[in-house]
Short mmCIF file of C-alpha atoms in Angstrom, two decimals:
data_model
loop_
_atom_site.label_atom_id
_atom_site.label_comp_id
_atom_site.label_asym_id
_atom_site.label_seq_id
_atom_site.Cartn_x
_atom_site.Cartn_y
_atom_site.Cartn_z
CA MET A 28 -11.44 -5.16 -17.45
CA MET A 29 -9.47 -7.68 -19.46
CA ALA A 30 -6.62 -9.62 -17.86
CA ASP A 31 -4.10 -8.04 -20.26
CA GLU A 32 -5.25 -4.54 -19.37
CA GLU A 33 -5.01 -5.27 -15.66
CA ARG A 34 -1.53 -6.77 -16.08
CA GLU A 35 -0.38 -3.65 -17.98
CA LEU A 36 -1.86 -1.36 -15.31
CA ARG A 37 -0.18 -3.34 -12.54
CA ALA A 38 3.17 -3.12 -14.36
CA LEU A 39 2.70 0.64 -14.82
CA LEU A 40 1.76 0.96 -11.15
CA GLU A 41 4.93 -0.83 -10.07
CA ARG A 42 7.09 1.43 -12.28
CA LEU A 43 5.43 4.54 -10.86
CA LYS A 44 5.91 3.32 -7.29
CA GLN A 45 9.57 2.56 -7.99
CA GLU A 46 10.12 6.04 -9.42
CA HIS A 47 8.39 7.51 -6.33
CA ARG A 48 10.76 5.56 -4.05
CA ASP A 49 13.75 6.66 -6.13
CA LEU A 50 12.71 10.28 -5.73
CA ASP A 51 12.47 9.75 -1.95
CA VAL A 52 16.10 8.63 -1.96
CA ALA A 53 17.20 11.51 -4.19
CA ILE A 54 15.40 14.10 -2.04
CA GLU A 55 16.92 12.68 1.14
CA ALA A 56 20.39 12.73 -0.42
CA LEU A 57 19.93 16.36 -1.48
CA GLN A 58 18.80 17.30 2.03
CA GLN A 59 21.96 15.76 3.50
CA MET A 60 24.25 17.82 1.25
CA PRO A 61 25.32 21.19 2.61
CA GLY A 62 24.31 23.99 0.26
CA SER A 63 21.98 21.72 -1.66
CA ASP A 64 20.16 23.01 -4.73
CA GLN A 65 16.74 24.12 -3.43
CA LEU A 66 15.34 24.50 -6.95
CA GLN A 67 16.26 20.91 -7.79
CA MET A 68 14.71 19.72 -4.52
CA ALA A 69 11.49 21.62 -5.31
CA ARG A 70 11.39 19.99 -8.75
CA PHE A 71 11.87 16.54 -7.24
CA LYS A 72 9.10 17.15 -4.71
CA LYS A 73 6.74 18.43 -7.41
CA ARG A 74 7.51 15.37 -9.55
CA LYS A 75 6.90 13.13 -6.53
CA LEU A 76 3.47 14.71 -5.93
CA GLY A 77 2.58 14.20 -9.59
CA LEU A 78 3.59 10.56 -9.32
CA LYS A 79 1.44 10.17 -6.21
CA ASP A 80 -1.56 11.44 -8.17
CA ARG A 81 -0.84 9.09 -11.08
CA ILE A 82 -0.42 6.17 -8.67
CA SER A 83 -3.81 6.92 -7.11
CA PHE A 84 -5.39 7.17 -10.57
CA VAL A 85 -3.97 3.84 -11.72
CA GLU A 86 -4.97 2.14 -8.44
CA ASP A 87 -8.52 3.40 -8.98
CA GLN A 88 -8.48 1.97 -12.49
CA ILE A 89 -7.46 -1.44 -11.16
CA CYS A 90 -9.85 -1.47 -8.21
CA PRO A 91 -12.48 1.28 -8.43
CA ASP A 92 -14.36 2.39 -5.33
CA ILE A 93 -17.98 1.62 -6.04
CA ILE A 94 -20.49 3.08 -3.63
CA ALA A 95 -23.73 1.14 -3.64
#
């Protein structure tokens, strides 16, 4: 992998992780509100799971697990 590609992947990884943390905060805030919108919370949680999958994929691109 070229240095430029790795730098771009690391930047993408950081953005994805930041969005994942932001969703954590948003979900917690929704849970604290009485009568919170359950549909919105479900959407946030689904988005968070998708981000987790993308984060894992990008991490594997940066440092693949190679079994000898």
